[in-house]
CSV table of C-alpha atoms in Angstrom, one decimal:
chain,number,residue,atom,x,y,z
A,304,MET,CA,0.0,-0.1,-0.2
A,305,THR,CA,1.4,3.4,-1.0
A,306,ARG,CA,1.1,6.1,1.7
A,307,THR,CA,-0.5,9.1,1.0
A,308,SER,CA,2.0,12.7,0.8
A,309,ILE,CA,2.4,15.2,-0.9
A,310,THR,CA,5.9,16.8,-1.9
A,311,LEU,CA,6.4,20.2,-3.3
A,312,GLU,CA,9.9,21.1,-4.1
A,313,HIS,CA,10.9,24.6,-5.0
A,314,VAL,CA,7.5,25.2,-6.6
A,315,GLY,CA,7.0,28.8,-8.5
A,316,LEU,CA,3.9,30.2,-10.3
A,317,ASP,CA,4.1,32.9,-12.4
A,318,LEU,CA,0.6,33.7,-13.7
A,319,PRO,CA,0.2,35.7,-16.8
A,320,ILE,CA,-2.2,38.3,-16.9
A,321,PHE,CA,-3.4,38.6,-20.4
A,322,ASP,CA,-5.1,42.5,-21.0
A,323,VAL,CA,-7.3,43.0,-24.2
A,324,SER,CA,-4.1,43.6,-26.5
A,325,GLY,CA,-1.9,40.7,-25.1
A,326,GLN,CA,-4.8,38.3,-26.2
A,327,SER,CA,-5.2,39.8,-29.6
A,328,LEU,CA,-4.1,37.9,-32.7
A,329,LYS,CA,-4.3,41.1,-34.3
A,330,LYS,CA,-1.5,42.5,-32.0
A,331,ARG,CA,0.5,39.5,-32.7
A,332,VAL,CA,0.7,39.3,-36.3
A,333,LEU,CA,1.0,43.2,-36.3
A,334,ARG,CA,4.1,42.9,-34.0
A,335,ALA,CA,5.5,40.1,-36.1
A,336,GLY,CA,6.3,42.6,-39.1
A,337,ARG,CA,7.5,45.2,-36.6
A,338,ARG,CA,11.4,44.9,-35.9
A,339,ASN,CA,11.1,47.3,-32.8
A,340,ARG,CA,12.6,45.9,-29.9
A,341,ILE,CA,10.6,47.9,-27.4
A,342,ALA,CA,7.2,47.6,-28.7
A,343,GLU,CA,8.0,43.7,-28.6
A,344,ASP,CA,9.0,44.1,-24.7
A,345,ASN,CA,5.9,46.1,-24.1
A,346,ALA,CA,3.9,42.5,-25.0
A,347,GLY,CA,1.0,43.6,-23.3
A,348,VAL,CA,1.2,40.4,-20.9
A,349,VAL,CA,2.1,41.4,-17.4
A,350,ILE,CA,3.2,38.4,-15.3
A,351,VAL,CA,2.4,38.2,-11.9
A,352,ARG,CA,4.7,35.7,-9.4
A,353,ALA,CA,1.8,34.0,-7.4
A,354,LEU,CA,4.2,31.6,-5.5
A,355,ASP,CA,7.8,31.8,-5.2
A,356,ASP,CA,10.2,28.9,-4.4
A,357,ILE,CA,7.8,26.9,-1.8
A,358,SER,CA,8.9,23.5,-0.8
A,359,PHE,CA,7.2,21.0,2.1
A,360,THR,CA,6.2,17.7,2.2
A,361,LEU,CA,2.8,16.6,3.9
A,362,GLU,CA,2.5,12.9,5.6
A,363,ALA,CA,-0.9,10.8,6.3
A,364,GLY,CA,-2.3,12.1,9.0
A,365,ASP,CA,-1.2,16.0,8.8
A,366,ARG,CA,-3.3,18.9,8.9
A,367,LEU,CA,-1.9,21.7,7.6
A,368,GLY,CA,-3.4,25.4,7.8
A,369,LEU,CA,-2.8,28.1,5.2
A,370,ILE,CA,-2.4,31.6,6.7
A,371,GLY,CA,-1.6,34.8,5.3
A,372,ALA,CA,-3.3,38.1,4.2
A,373,ASN,CA,-5.8,38.2,1.1
A,374,GLY,CA,-3.6,37.7,-2.1
A,375,ALA,CA,-0.9,35.9,-0.2
A,376,GLY,CA,-1.3,33.1,-2.8
A,377,LYS,CA,-3.1,30.8,-0.1
A,378,SER,CA,-5.8,29.8,-2.7
A,379,THR,CA,-3.2,29.7,-5.9
A,380,LEU,CA,-1.4,27.3,-3.6
A,381,LEU,CA,-4.3,25.1,-3.3
A,382,ARG,CA,-4.9,24.9,-7.1
A,383,VAL,CA,-1.4,23.8,-7.4
A,384,MET,CA,-1.8,21.1,-4.9
A,385,ALA,CA,-5.0,19.9,-6.5
A,386,GLY,CA,-3.2,20.4,-9.9
A,387,ILE,CA,-5.4,22.4,-11.3
A,388,TYR,CA,-2.3,24.9,-12.1
A,389,PRO,CA,0.7,23.0,-13.3
A,390,PRO,CA,3.7,25.0,-11.3
A,391,THR,CA,6.0,26.8,-13.8
A,392,ALA,CA,9.3,25.9,-11.5
A,393,GLY,CA,9.8,23.1,-9.5
A,394,ASN,CA,7.5,20.1,-9.3
A,395,VAL,CA,4.9,18.6,-7.3
A,396,HIS,CA,4.4,14.9,-6.4
A,397,THR,CA,1.1,14.0,-5.2
A,398,LEU,CA,0.4,10.2,-3.7
A,399,GLY,CA,-3.4,9.6,-3.7
A,400,LYS,CA,-6.4,11.1,-4.8
A,401,SER,CA,-6.8,14.5,-4.0
A,402,VAL,CA,-10.6,16.6,-4.2
A,403,PRO,CA,-10.3,20.3,-3.9
A,404,LEU,CA,-13.1,22.1,-2.6
A,405,LEU,CA,-12.4,25.3,-3.9
A,406,ASP,CA,-15.7,26.8,-4.8
A,407,ILE,CA,-19.0,25.8,-2.8
A,408,SER,CA,-21.2,27.0,-6.0
A,409,LEU,CA,-19.1,24.8,-8.3
A,410,GLY,CA,-21.2,23.1,-11.4
A,411,MET,CA,-24.8,24.4,-10.1
A,412,GLU,CA,-26.9,24.7,-12.9
A,413,ASP,CA,-30.3,26.7,-12.6
A,414,GLN,CA,-32.0,24.8,-15.1
A,415,SER,CA,-31.4,21.3,-13.4
A,416,THR,CA,-33.1,19.9,-10.2
A,417,GLY,CA,-31.4,19.4,-7.1
A,418,ARG,CA,-30.9,15.6,-7.6
A,419,GLN,CA,-29.5,16.4,-11.0
A,420,ASN,CA,-26.7,18.9,-9.6
A,421,ILE,CA,-25.8,16.2,-7.1
A,422,ARG,CA,-25.2,14.0,-9.8
A,423,LEU,CA,-23.2,16.8,-11.9
A,424,ARG,CA,-20.9,17.8,-8.9
A,425,GLY,CA,-20.6,14.4,-8.1
A,426,LEU,CA,-19.0,13.5,-11.7
A,427,LEU,CA,-16.8,16.8,-11.7
A,428,LEU,CA,-15.5,15.8,-8.6
A,429,GLY,CA,-14.5,12.5,-9.9
A,430,MET,CA,-17.1,10.2,-8.1
A,431,SER,CA,-18.2,6.8,-9.8
A,432,ASP,CA,-21.8,6.7,-11.2
A,433,LYS,CA,-22.2,3.7,-8.2
A,434,GLU,CA,-20.4,5.7,-5.9
A,435,ILE,CA,-23.0,9.1,-6.6
A,436,ARG,CA,-26.0,6.6,-6.6
A,437,ALA,CA,-25.0,5.2,-3.1
A,438,LYS,CA,-24.5,8.6,-1.8
A,439,THR,CA,-27.6,10.7,-3.1
A,440,GLU,CA,-29.9,9.9,-0.3
A,441,GLU,CA,-27.2,10.7,2.3
A,442,ILE,CA,-26.6,13.6,0.7
A,443,ALA,CA,-30.6,14.6,0.5
A,444,GLU,CA,-31.0,14.1,3.9
A,445,PHE,CA,-28.6,16.2,5.3
A,446,THR,CA,-29.3,19.2,3.2
A,447,GLU,CA,-33.1,19.0,4.4
A,448,LEU,CA,-34.3,20.3,1.3
A,449,ASN,CA,-36.6,17.0,0.9
A,450,ASP,CA,-39.4,17.7,-2.3
A,451,TYR,CA,-37.3,20.6,-3.2
A,452,LEU,CA,-34.5,18.2,-4.5
A,453,ASP,CA,-36.9,18.0,-7.3
A,454,LEU,CA,-37.4,21.0,-8.4
A,455,PRO,CA,-35.1,23.2,-10.8
A,456,LEU,CA,-32.1,24.9,-8.6
A,457,ARG,CA,-33.4,28.5,-10.4
A,458,THR,CA,-36.0,28.2,-7.7
A,459,TYR,CA,-33.7,28.0,-4.5
A,460,SER,CA,-32.8,30.5,-1.9
A,461,THR,CA,-29.0,31.3,-1.5
A,462,GLY,CA,-29.0,29.4,1.9
A,463,MET,CA,-30.6,26.1,0.1
A,464,ARG,CA,-28.1,26.2,-2.9
A,465,VAL,CA,-24.9,26.6,-0.5
A,466,ARG,CA,-26.3,23.5,1.8
A,467,LEU,CA,-27.0,21.5,-1.6
A,468,GLY,CA,-23.2,22.6,-2.4
A,469,PHE,CA,-21.7,22.0,0.8
A,470,ALA,CA,-23.5,18.4,1.0
A,471,ILE,CA,-22.4,17.2,-2.1
A,472,SER,CA,-19.0,18.3,-1.7
A,473,THR,CA,-18.2,17.5,1.5
A,474,ALA,CA,-20.1,13.4,0.6
A,475,VAL,CA,-16.5,12.6,-1.6
A,476,ASP,CA,-13.5,10.3,-0.4
A,477,ALA,CA,-11.0,12.0,-0.7
A,478,GLU,CA,-7.8,10.8,0.5
A,479,ILE,CA,-6.4,14.3,0.9
A,480,LEU,CA,-8.7,17.2,1.5
A,481,LEU,CA,-7.9,20.7,-0.1
A,482,LEU,CA,-10.6,23.3,1.1
A,483,ASP,CA,-10.7,26.7,0.8
A,484,GLU,CA,-12.8,28.7,3.8
A,485,VAL,CA,-15.9,26.7,3.0
A,486,LEU,CA,-16.9,26.9,6.6
A,487,SER,CA,-19.4,30.0,6.8
A,488,VAL,CA,-21.9,28.3,5.4
A,489,GLY,CA,-25.7,28.8,6.4
A,490,ASP,CA,-27.9,29.5,8.9
A,491,ALA,CA,-26.4,28.9,12.6
A,492,LYS,CA,-28.4,25.7,12.9
A,493,PHE,CA,-26.9,24.3,9.9
A,494,GLN,CA,-23.2,25.8,10.8
A,495,GLN,CA,-23.3,23.3,13.5
A,496,LYS,CA,-24.5,20.0,11.0
A,497,ALA,CA,-21.8,21.7,8.8
A,498,LYS,CA,-19.2,21.7,11.5
A,499,ALA,CA,-20.0,18.0,12.4
A,500,ARG,CA,-19.9,17.2,8.9
A,501,LEU,CA,-16.5,19.0,8.4
A,502,GLU,CA,-14.7,17.3,11.1
A,503,GLY,CA,-16.0,13.7,9.8
A,504,LEU,CA,-14.5,14.8,6.4
A,505,HIS,CA,-11.1,15.5,8.1
A,506,ARG,CA,-11.1,12.1,9.9
A,507,ARG,CA,-11.7,10.0,7.0
A,508,ALA,CA,-9.1,11.8,4.6
A,509,GLU,CA,-5.8,11.5,5.4
A,510,ILE,CA,-4.4,14.5,4.5
A,511,VAL,CA,-6.1,18.1,4.9
A,512,VAL,CA,-5.0,21.8,3.8
A,513,ILE,CA,-7.3,24.3,4.8
A,514,ALA,CA,-6.9,27.9,4.3
A,515,LEU,CA,-8.7,29.9,6.9
A,516,HIS,CA,-8.6,33.6,7.7
A,517,SER,CA,-9.6,32.6,11.5
A,518,ASN,CA,-6.2,31.8,13.6
A,519,GLU,CA,-8.7,30.4,16.4
A,520,ALA,CA,-10.1,27.8,13.5
A,521,ILE,CA,-6.8,26.7,12.7
A,522,ARG,CA,-5.6,26.0,15.9
A,523,ASN,CA,-8.4,23.7,16.3
A,524,ALA,CA,-8.0,21.9,13.1
A,525,CYS,CA,-4.4,21.8,12.2
A,526,ASN,CA,-1.1,20.5,13.6
A,527,LYS,CA,1.1,22.5,11.0
A,528,ALA,CA,0.7,25.4,9.5
A,529,ILE,CA,2.0,27.5,6.6
A,530,TRP,CA,2.4,31.7,6.7
A,531,LEU,CA,2.5,32.8,3.1
A,532,ASP,CA,3.3,36.6,2.4
A,533,ARG,CA,2.7,37.6,-1.2
A,534,GLY,CA,3.7,34.3,-2.6
A,535,LYS,CA,6.8,33.7,-0.2
A,536,LEU,CA,7.1,31.4,2.7
A,537,MET,CA,7.1,33.1,5.7
A,538,ALA,CA,7.2,30.3,8.2
A,539,ILE,CA,6.4,26.9,8.4
A,540,GLY,CA,6.2,24.7,11.7
A,541,ASN,CA,3.8,23.6,14.4
A,542,THR,CA,0.4,26.0,14.0
A,543,ALA,CA,0.9,27.5,17.6
A,544,GLU,CA,4.5,29.1,16.5
A,545,VAL,CA,3.2,30.0,13.4
A,546,THR,CA,0.2,31.3,14.0
A,547,ALA,CA,2.0,33.2,16.9
A,548,ALA,CA,4.8,34.7,14.4
A,549,TYR,CA,1.7,35.7,11.7
A,550,GLU,CA,-0.1,37.5,14.7
A,551,ALA,CA,2.7,39.6,16.0
A,552,HIS,CA,3.6,40.6,12.3
A,553,ALA,CA,0.0,41.3,11.7
A,554,THR,CA,0.0,43.7,15.1
A,555,GLN,CA,3.2,45.2,14.2
A,556,ALA,CA,2.1,46.6,10.5
B,1499,MET,CA,6.6,13.4,-29.0
B,1500,ALA,CA,6.1,14.0,-25.2
B,1501,ALA,CA,3.2,15.9,-26.2
B,1502,LEU,CA,1.5,13.5,-27.8
B,1503,GLY,CA,1.7,11.1,-25.1
B,1504,ILE,CA,0.0,14.0,-22.4
B,1505,ALA,CA,-2.4,14.2,-24.8
B,1506,THR,CA,-3.2,11.1,-25.9
B,1507,ALA,CA,-3.3,10.1,-22.0
B,1508,ASP,CA,-6.1,12.7,-21.7
B,1509,LEU,CA,-8.1,11.4,-24.5
B,1510,LYS,CA,-8.0,8.1,-23.0
B,1511,ALA,CA,-9.4,9.6,-19.7
B,1512,SER,CA,-11.4,12.1,-21.2
B,1513,ILE,CA,-13.4,9.3,-23.3
B,1514,LYS,CA,-13.7,7.6,-20.0
B,1515,ALA,CA,-15.4,10.0,-18.2
B,1516,TRP,CA,-18.1,9.9,-20.9
B,1517,ARG,CA,-20.6,9.9,-18.2
B,1518,LEU,CA,-19.6,13.5,-17.6
B,1519,TRP,CA,-19.2,15.0,-20.9
B,1520,SER,CA,-22.5,13.7,-22.2
B,1521,LEU,CA,-24.3,14.9,-19.0
B,1522,LEU,CA,-22.7,18.4,-19.6
B,1523,GLY,CA,-24.1,18.4,-23.0
B,1524,TRP,CA,-27.6,17.4,-22.2
B,1525,ILE,CA,-27.3,20.2,-19.8
B,1526,GLU,CA,-26.8,22.8,-22.2
B,1527,ILE,CA,-29.4,21.5,-24.9
B,1528,ARG,CA,-31.5,21.5,-21.6
B,1529,GLN,CA,-30.8,24.9,-20.6
B,1530,ARG,CA,-30.9,26.4,-23.7
B,1531,TYR,CA,-34.4,25.2,-24.7
B,1532,ALA,CA,-35.6,25.5,-20.9
B,1533,ARG,CA,-39.6,25.7,-20.4
B,1534,SER,CA,-40.4,25.5,-24.3
B,1535,LYS,CA,-42.4,23.0,-25.4
B,1536,LEU,CA,-40.8,21.7,-28.6
B,1537,GLY,CA,-37.2,21.7,-27.3
B,1538,PRO,CA,-34.8,21.6,-29.6
B,1539,PHE,CA,-37.3,20.7,-32.3
B,1540,TRP,CA,-37.4,24.3,-33.1
B,1541,LEU,CA,-34.4,23.7,-34.5
B,1542,THR,CA,-35.9,21.4,-36.9
B,1543,ILE,CA,-38.6,23.8,-38.0
B,1544,SER,CA,-35.9,26.6,-38.7
B,1545,MET,CA,-34.0,24.7,-40.3
B,1546,GLY,CA,-36.9,23.1,-42.4
B,1547,VAL,CA,-37.9,26.3,-43.7
B,1548,VAL,CA,-34.8,27.6,-44.5
B,1549,ILE,CA,-33.9,24.5,-46.5
B,1550,GLY,CA,-37.6,25.3,-47.7
B,1551,ALA,CA,-36.9,28.7,-49.0
B,1552,ILE,CA,-33.5,28.0,-50.5
B,1553,ALA,CA,-35.1,25.1,-52.3
B,1554,LEU,CA,-37.6,27.6,-53.5
B,1555,VAL,CA,-35.4,30.4,-54.8
B,1556,PHE,CA,-32.1,28.6,-55.7
B,1557,GLY,CA,-34.1,25.5,-57.2
B,1558,THR,CA,-35.9,28.2,-59.4
B,1559,LEU,CA,-32.6,30.4,-60.2
B,1560,PHE,CA,-31.0,27.4,-61.4
B,1561,HIS,CA,-33.9,25.6,-63.2
B,1562,GLN,CA,-33.2,22.5,-60.5
B,1563,ASP,CA,-35.5,19.4,-60.6
B,1564,MET,CA,-37.0,19.3,-56.8
B,1565,ALA,CA,-36.9,15.6,-56.9
B,1566,THR,CA,-33.1,15.7,-57.3
B,1567,TYR,CA,-32.6,19.2,-55.7
B,1568,LEU,CA,-34.1,18.8,-52.4
B,1569,PRO,CA,-32.6,15.7,-51.3
B,1570,MET,CA,-29.1,17.1,-52.1
B,1571,LEU,CA,-30.1,20.4,-50.5
B,1572,SER,CA,-31.3,18.9,-47.4
B,1573,THR,CA,-28.8,16.5,-46.7
B,1574,GLY,CA,-26.1,19.0,-47.7
B,1575,MET,CA,-27.7,21.2,-45.2
B,1576,VAL,CA,-28.0,19.1,-42.3
B,1577,THR,CA,-24.7,17.6,-42.2
B,1578,TRP,CA,-22.9,21.2,-42.7
B,1579,THR,CA,-24.5,22.4,-40.0
B,1580,LEU,CA,-23.2,19.6,-37.9
B,1581,LEU,CA,-20.0,20.2,-39.1
B,1582,SER,CA,-19.7,23.9,-38.8
B,1583,THR,CA,-20.9,24.1,-35.7
B,1584,ILE,CA,-19.0,21.7,-34.0
B,1585,ILE,CA,-15.9,24.2,-35.4
B,1586,THR,CA,-17.4,26.8,-34.6
B,1587,GLU,CA,-18.5,26.3,-31.0
B,1588,GLY,CA,-15.1,24.6,-30.9
B,1589,CYS,CA,-13.4,27.9,-30.2
B,1590,ASN,CA,-15.2,28.2,-27.0
B,1591,VAL,CA,-15.0,25.1,-25.3
B,1592,TYR,CA,-12.5,25.9,-23.1
B,1593,ILE,CA,-13.4,29.4,-22.8
B,1594,SER,CA,-17.1,28.5,-21.5
B,1595,SER,CA,-15.8,25.8,-19.2
B,1596,ASP,CA,-13.2,27.8,-17.3
B,1597,LYS,CA,-15.5,27.7,-14.1
B,1598,TYR,CA,-14.7,24.2,-14.2
B,1599,ILE,CA,-11.2,24.1,-15.7
B,1600,ARG,CA,-10.0,26.4,-12.7
B,1601,GLN,CA,-11.7,24.7,-10.0
B,1602,VAL,CA,-11.9,20.8,-10.5
B,1603,ARG,CA,-9.2,18.5,-12.4
B,1604,THR,CA,-11.1,16.7,-14.9
B,1605,PRO,CA,-9.4,15.6,-18.4
B,1606,ARG,CA,-9.5,18.5,-20.3
B,1607,LEU,CA,-10.6,16.9,-23.7
B,1608,ILE,CA,-13.7,16.0,-22.3
B,1609,TYR,CA,-15.0,19.8,-23.0
B,1610,VAL,CA,-14.7,19.1,-26.7
B,1611,LEU,CA,-16.1,16.0,-26.5
B,1612,GLN,CA,-19.2,17.7,-24.9
B,1613,ALA,CA,-19.7,20.0,-27.7
B,1614,MET,CA,-19.2,16.7,-30.0
B,1615,TRP,CA,-22.2,15.4,-28.2
B,1616,ARG,CA,-24.4,18.4,-28.1
B,1617,ASN,CA,-24.3,18.9,-31.6
B,1618,PHE,CA,-24.7,15.5,-32.2
B,1619,ILE,CA,-28.3,15.6,-30.5
B,1620,ILE,CA,-28.9,18.4,-32.3
B,1621,PHE,CA,-28.1,16.6,-35.5
B,1622,LEU,CA,-30.5,14.0,-34.9
B,1623,HIS,CA,-33.2,15.9,-34.2
B,1624,ASN,CA,-32.6,17.9,-38.0
B,1625,PHE,CA,-32.2,14.6,-39.4
B,1626,VAL,CA,-35.6,14.3,-39.3
B,1627,ILE,CA,-35.9,16.4,-42.0
B,1628,VAL,CA,-33.5,13.9,-44.5
B,1629,LEU,CA,-36.0,11.4,-43.2
B,1630,ILE,CA,-38.9,13.3,-44.4
B,1631,VAL,CA,-37.7,14.4,-47.9
B,1632,LEU,CA,-36.0,11.2,-48.5
B,1633,GLY,CA,-39.3,9.4,-47.7
B,1634,PHE,CA,-41.1,11.9,-49.7
B,1635,TYR,CA,-39.2,11.5,-52.9
B,1636,GLY,CA,-38.2,8.0,-52.2
B,1637,ILE,CA,-34.6,6.5,-51.6
B,1638,LYS,CA,-32.4,5.8,-54.9
B,1639,SER,CA,-30.8,2.9,-53.8
B,1640,TRP,CA,-30.3,1.0,-50.6
B,1641,GLU,CA,-27.3,-0.2,-51.1
B,1642,THR,CA,-25.1,2.6,-50.8
B,1643,MET,CA,-27.0,3.5,-47.3
B,1644,PRO,CA,-24.8,1.4,-44.8
B,1645,LEU,CA,-21.8,3.6,-45.7
B,1646,PHE,CA,-23.5,6.7,-44.5
B,1647,PHE,CA,-22.4,5.1,-40.6
B,1648,PRO,CA,-18.5,5.0,-41.4
B,1649,GLY,CA,-19.2,8.6,-43.2
B,1650,LEU,CA,-20.8,10.0,-40.1
B,1651,ILE,CA,-18.0,8.7,-38.0
B,1652,MET,CA,-15.4,10.2,-40.2
B,1653,LEU,CA,-17.1,13.4,-40.2
B,1654,LEU,CA,-17.3,13.5,-36.7
B,1655,LEU,CA,-13.7,12.5,-36.1
B,1656,ASN,CA,-12.5,15.2,-38.3
B,1657,ALA,CA,-14.9,17.9,-36.7
B,1658,VAL,CA,-13.8,17.0,-33.1
B,1659,TRP,CA,-9.8,17.3,-34.2
B,1660,MET,CA,-10.8,20.5,-35.6
B,1661,ALA,CA,-12.8,21.9,-32.4
B,1662,MET,CA,-9.4,20.9,-30.5
B,1663,VAL,CA,-7.1,23.2,-32.4
B,1664,VAL,CA,-9.5,25.8,-32.7
B,1665,GLY,CA,-10.2,26.1,-28.9
B,1666,LEU,CA,-7.0,25.9,-27.8
B,1667,PHE,CA,-5.9,29.0,-29.9
B,1668,SER,CA,-9.0,30.3,-29.2
B,1669,ALA,CA,-8.4,30.5,-25.5
B,1670,ARG,CA,-5.4,31.8,-26.1
B,1671,PHE,CA,-6.6,34.5,-29.0
B,1672,ARG,CA,-9.7,35.6,-28.3
B,1673,ASP,CA,-10.0,37.0,-31.8
B,1674,LEU,CA,-9.7,33.4,-33.3
B,1675,PRO,CA,-13.4,32.8,-32.7
B,1676,GLN,CA,-14.5,35.6,-34.9
B,1677,ILE,CA,-12.4,34.9,-37.8
B,1678,VAL,CA,-13.6,31.0,-37.4
B,1679,VAL,CA,-17.4,31.9,-37.7
B,1680,ALA,CA,-16.1,34.4,-40.9
B,1681,PHE,CA,-14.4,31.4,-42.6
B,1682,MET,CA,-16.5,29.0,-42.0
B,1683,GLN,CA,-19.6,31.2,-43.5
B,1684,VAL,CA,-17.3,31.6,-46.3
B,1685,MET,CA,-16.9,27.9,-46.7
B,1686,TYR,CA,-20.6,27.6,-46.5
B,1687,PHE,CA,-20.6,29.4,-49.8
B,1688,ILE,CA,-17.8,27.9,-51.6
B,1689,THR,CA,-19.3,24.2,-50.4
B,1690,PRO,CA,-21.2,22.2,-52.6
B,1691,ILE,CA,-24.4,22.4,-50.4
B,1692,MET,CA,-26.8,24.9,-52.1
B,1693,PHE,CA,-25.4,23.9,-55.1
B,1694,ALA,CA,-24.5,20.2,-57.3
B,1695,ALA,CA,-20.6,20.1,-57.9
B,1696,SER,CA,-21.0,19.6,-61.3
B,1697,ALA,CA,-22.5,23.1,-61.8
B,1698,LEU,CA,-19.2,24.7,-61.3
B,1699,LYS,CA,-17.6,23.8,-64.1
B,1700,LYS,CA,-14.9,26.6,-64.6
B,1701,HIS,CA,-13.9,26.8,-61.0
B,1702,GLU,CA,-14.0,23.2,-60.3
B,1703,TRP,CA,-10.8,23.9,-57.8
B,1704,LEU,CA,-13.1,25.1,-55.3
B,1705,ILE,CA,-14.0,21.6,-54.5
B,1706,THR,CA,-10.7,19.9,-55.7
B,1707,TYR,CA,-9.1,21.8,-52.8
B,1708,ASN,CA,-11.8,22.0,-50.4
B,1709,PRO,CA,-11.4,19.5,-47.4
B,1710,PHE,CA,-14.9,20.3,-46.1
B,1711,ALA,CA,-16.5,19.1,-49.7
B,1712,TYR,CA,-14.9,15.8,-49.4
B,1713,LEU,CA,-16.7,15.5,-45.6
B,1714,ILE,CA,-19.9,16.6,-46.7
B,1715,ASN,CA,-19.7,14.1,-49.8
B,1716,LEU,CA,-18.8,11.1,-47.7
B,1717,VAL,CA,-22.0,11.7,-45.7
B,1718,ARG,CA,-24.1,13.1,-48.1
B,1719,GLN,CA,-23.3,10.4,-51.3
B,1720,PRO,CA,-24.5,7.5,-49.6
B,1721,LEU,CA,-27.8,8.6,-48.8
B,1722,LEU,CA,-28.4,9.8,-52.1
B,1723,GLY,CA,-27.8,6.5,-53.8
B,1724,GLU,CA,-24.0,7.2,-54.8
B,1725,PHE,CA,-20.8,5.7,-53.7
B,1726,PRO,CA,-18.3,8.0,-52.4
B,1727,THR,CA,-15.3,7.5,-54.9
B,1728,MET,CA,-12.1,6.2,-53.6
B,1729,LEU,CA,-10.4,9.5,-54.1
B,1730,THR,CA,-12.8,11.0,-51.3
B,1731,TRP,CA,-12.0,8.3,-48.8
B,1732,ASN,CA,-8.7,8.6,-49.3
B,1733,VAL,CA,-8.6,12.3,-48.7
B,1734,VAL,CA,-10.6,11.5,-45.2
B,1735,VAL,CA,-8.9,9.0,-44.3
B,1736,GLY,CA,-5.9,11.2,-44.6
B,1737,MET,CA,-7.0,14.4,-43.2
B,1738,THR,CA,-8.1,12.5,-40.0
B,1739,LEU,CA,-4.9,10.5,-39.5
B,1740,VAL,CA,-2.9,13.9,-39.9
B,1741,GLY,CA,-5.1,16.1,-38.1
B,1742,TRP,CA,-5.8,13.9,-35.2
B,1743,VAL,CA,-1.6,13.6,-34.5
B,1744,PHE,CA,-1.4,17.5,-35.1
B,1745,ALA,CA,-4.2,18.4,-33.1
B,1746,LEU,CA,-2.9,15.7,-30.4
B,1747,THR,CA,0.5,17.2,-30.4
B,1748,LEU,CA,-0.5,20.6,-30.0
B,1749,THR,CA,-2.8,20.0,-27.0
B,1750,GLY,CA,-0.2,18.0,-25.1
B,1751,ARG,CA,2.0,21.0,-26.1
B,1752,TYR,CA,-0.1,23.7,-24.6
B,1753,TYR,CA,-1.7,21.4,-21.9
B,1754,LYS,CA,-0.4,23.2,-18.7
B,1755,ARG,CA,-1.0,26.5,-20.4
B,1756,ILE,CA,-4.6,26.5,-20.8
B,1757,PRO,CA,-5.8,26.9,-17.0
B,1758,TYR,CA,-3.5,30.5,-17.5
B,1759,TRP,CA,-5.3,31.2,-20.3
B,1760,LEU,CA,-8.8,31.3,-18.8
């Protein structure tokens, strides 16, 4: 049996931001006929270094929290670990099935019923038809939407959508779970239920990575933490140390 | 070669995920025709009206015999619509699936197969017109009919590799969809759909060097009781092989760039 693990080696990620001119074929063709170096350099493509030389290893049992200011690269790092963005430098080695839960409203189709949406999202998350069939009832029960599940999604309130999205996403069996701040969902009563369900999900997964704003939540849920700042790894280590360092930095600034 | 390997692996995974792309294709059709009673049959009706109008005007202009003109026109239009919409919609396969591509890791070519599937379903609806016309004017020969199926498969294979190529480039260069639409519009007029190939006496090269003409012929001729020539088969098989290797190599080469372009 292979051990579940993720290893990042000197991972860097440059995100090209194409403005209107950068994405135009016309500009490309016009530029090709010109021998002006300055114009070529001003190609209109701005590159943002989203991640810079990040290395670490996670093994089965690890619960990693990502902290940092907005735009520090937390979500990007999750996407790299999920294999959505291939890194532009370095390597990512993943052993085990990883499931990213980045956007709660992923693959929700307004004209389809709740049940059809369960199937769609299930397939998108890589579940087999058999798995989906086995889990549909459990998902339906958790959402407490009852008969609404047979109505098209456009009749749902925002809260009902969130419930459904959350229930489907968290029904998946993942060895590596990558979460992006999915904790704040629904009304107070549902929050309690959601919390319990997330904890169950954490227990089933062998590795969990969460991007969170609340240090409190990270201290509760994680044994390791990474502090990112503008794409750079500022600190990695046990949760208490890293969150303390981050808090000291945040109050200082 | 490595590029080809990446794309082939993705293609295999994509085909395996047929449940996903067939569902996504269905959803799109359902969305487009939500709450309309006739659904995609509206397309059949509008296609029928267009064919009727063209038959009336051009049939009269060219002094055509309706018994040969109408079957030729209807088979040509229905087949062309399948081919050209897969290609023009192919431009948007990655662009319009950006929310999926940036949120989950699915095989990427499923989005191309999804466009193919969606248009194939619409083709089946449009095919009703062909059945009606052929039923009315009578089928010339049953002998050629089985060749329709391999012809259709070859046409789909070619449409898919073309969609792969334009879809990839369109994600990077957002002008391309417009260019492709304009190009397909021109091809519609110079491919023998509204006129018989033999009517173009002086400018036969328009057909000889038109790859789309071969694709259309391969599907249409069996329906009209003709055997496609050996040349037609050779050209199409050649195109399929070269096209697929080209499209897969290209996809593999830029595979990693796709999420960054969206």
